[in-house]
Backbone as CSV, one residue per row, in Angstrom:
resi,resn,N_x,N_y,N_z,CA_x,CA_y,CA_z,C_x,C_y,C_z
1,MET,-6.622,-11.646,-20.956,-7.698,-11.522,-20.178,-9.011,-11.598,-20.903
2,ILE,-10.102,-11.703,-20.248,-11.467,-11.889,-21.003,-11.801,-10.517,-21.399
3,SER,-12.208,-10.293,-22.570,-12.666,-8.971,-22.968,-14.184,-8.820,-22.760
4,GLY,-14.654,-7.708,-22.570,-16.120,-7.437,-22.363,-16.597,-7.926,-20.974
5,ARG,-15.799,-7.851,-19.961,-16.323,-8.180,-18.677,-17.106,-7.067,-18.169
6,THR,-18.350,-7.574,-17.664,-19.287,-6.572,-17.134,-18.879,-6.295,-15.598
7,PRO,-19.285,-5.207,-15.039,-19.100,-4.879,-13.525,-19.724,-6.120,-12.762
8,HIS,-20.822,-6.756,-13.218,-21.414,-7.808,-12.442,-20.457,-9.058,-12.478
9,VAL,-19.818,-9.402,-13.543,-18.849,-10.421,-13.590,-17.738,-10.161,-12.774
10,ILE,-17.200,-8.925,-12.812,-16.032,-8.611,-11.988,-16.362,-8.645,-10.610
11,ALA,-17.548,-8.254,-10.089,-17.976,-8.374,-8.691,-17.948,-9.757,-8.214
12,ALA,-18.580,-10.669,-9.058,-18.767,-12.022,-8.819,-17.230,-12.681,-8.642
13,GLU,-16.314,-12.198,-9.415,-14.975,-12.809,-9.233,-14.333,-12.298,-7.972
14,ILE,-14.595,-11.082,-7.656,-14.016,-10.534,-6.279,-14.648,-11.182,-5.152
15,ASN,-15.947,-11.495,-5.203,-16.586,-12.183,-4.130,-16.138,-13.562,-3.937
16,MET,-15.692,-14.240,-5.137,-15.393,-15.674,-5.045,-13.994,-15.637,-4.432
17,ILE,-13.023,-14.692,-4.853,-11.759,-14.644,-4.172,-11.878,-14.387,-2.594
18,LYS,-12.733,-13.466,-2.264,-12.844,-13.137,-0.920,-13.470,-14.428,-0.128
19,TYR,-14.311,-15.130,-0.644,-14.902,-16.285,-0.049,-13.757,-17.343,0.144
20,GLN,-12.987,-17.629,-0.966,-11.904,-18.614,-0.845,-10.797,-18.151,0.187
21,ALA,-10.486,-16.809,0.307,-9.579,-16.403,1.190,-10.082,-16.541,2.716
22,GLU,-11.339,-16.212,2.921,-11.982,-16.435,4.156,-11.888,-17.885,4.661
23,TRP,-12.233,-18.749,3.696,-12.186,-20.208,4.015,-10.853,-20.638,4.307
24,ILE,-9.719,-20.245,3.638,-8.406,-20.672,3.974,-8.040,-20.090,5.252
25,TYR,-8.403,-18.809,5.613,-8.165,-18.335,7.029,-8.753,-19.084,8.080
26,LEU,-10.020,-19.384,7.873,-10.866,-20.131,8.710,-10.170,-21.535,9.177
27,THR,-9.735,-22.134,8.063,-9.261,-23.601,8.269,-7.906,-23.321,8.944
28,ALA,-7.051,-22.423,8.611,-5.834,-22.278,9.336,-6.009,-21.996,10.809
29,ALA,-7.080,-21.111,11.130,-7.268,-20.723,12.536,-7.775,-22.020,13.334
30,ILE,-8.520,-22.780,12.733,-9.002,-24.032,13.374,-7.806,-25.001,13.640
31,LYS,-6.882,-25.085,12.672,-5.713,-26.087,12.759,-4.803,-25.537,13.919
32,ILE,-4.725,-24.234,14.017,-3.882,-23.566,15.113,-4.500,-23.795,16.440
33,GLY,-5.762,-23.684,16.484,-6.528,-23.877,17.737,-6.439,-25.359,18.218
34,ARG,-6.535,-26.282,17.302,-6.402,-27.676,17.677,-4.942,-27.932,18.233
35,ARG,-4.009,-27.491,17.557,-2.657,-27.649,18.110,-2.447,-26.934,19.449
36,LEU,-3.018,-25.859,19.677,-2.881,-25.194,21.054,-3.473,-26.120,22.128
37,THR,-4.540,-26.775,21.778,-5.343,-27.607,22.794,-4.608,-28.907,23.094
38,GLU,-3.733,-29.362,22.153,-3.165,-30.616,22.416,-2.214,-30.752,23.639
């Protein structure tokens, strides 16, 4: 792991992971919605 990580860097990494997870969830929900309307 990277040594000397500041709380700011750790918070930025957590926020990036949360953003990516939300994006994946959103795209999956849209795909499911499209299949339901077919």
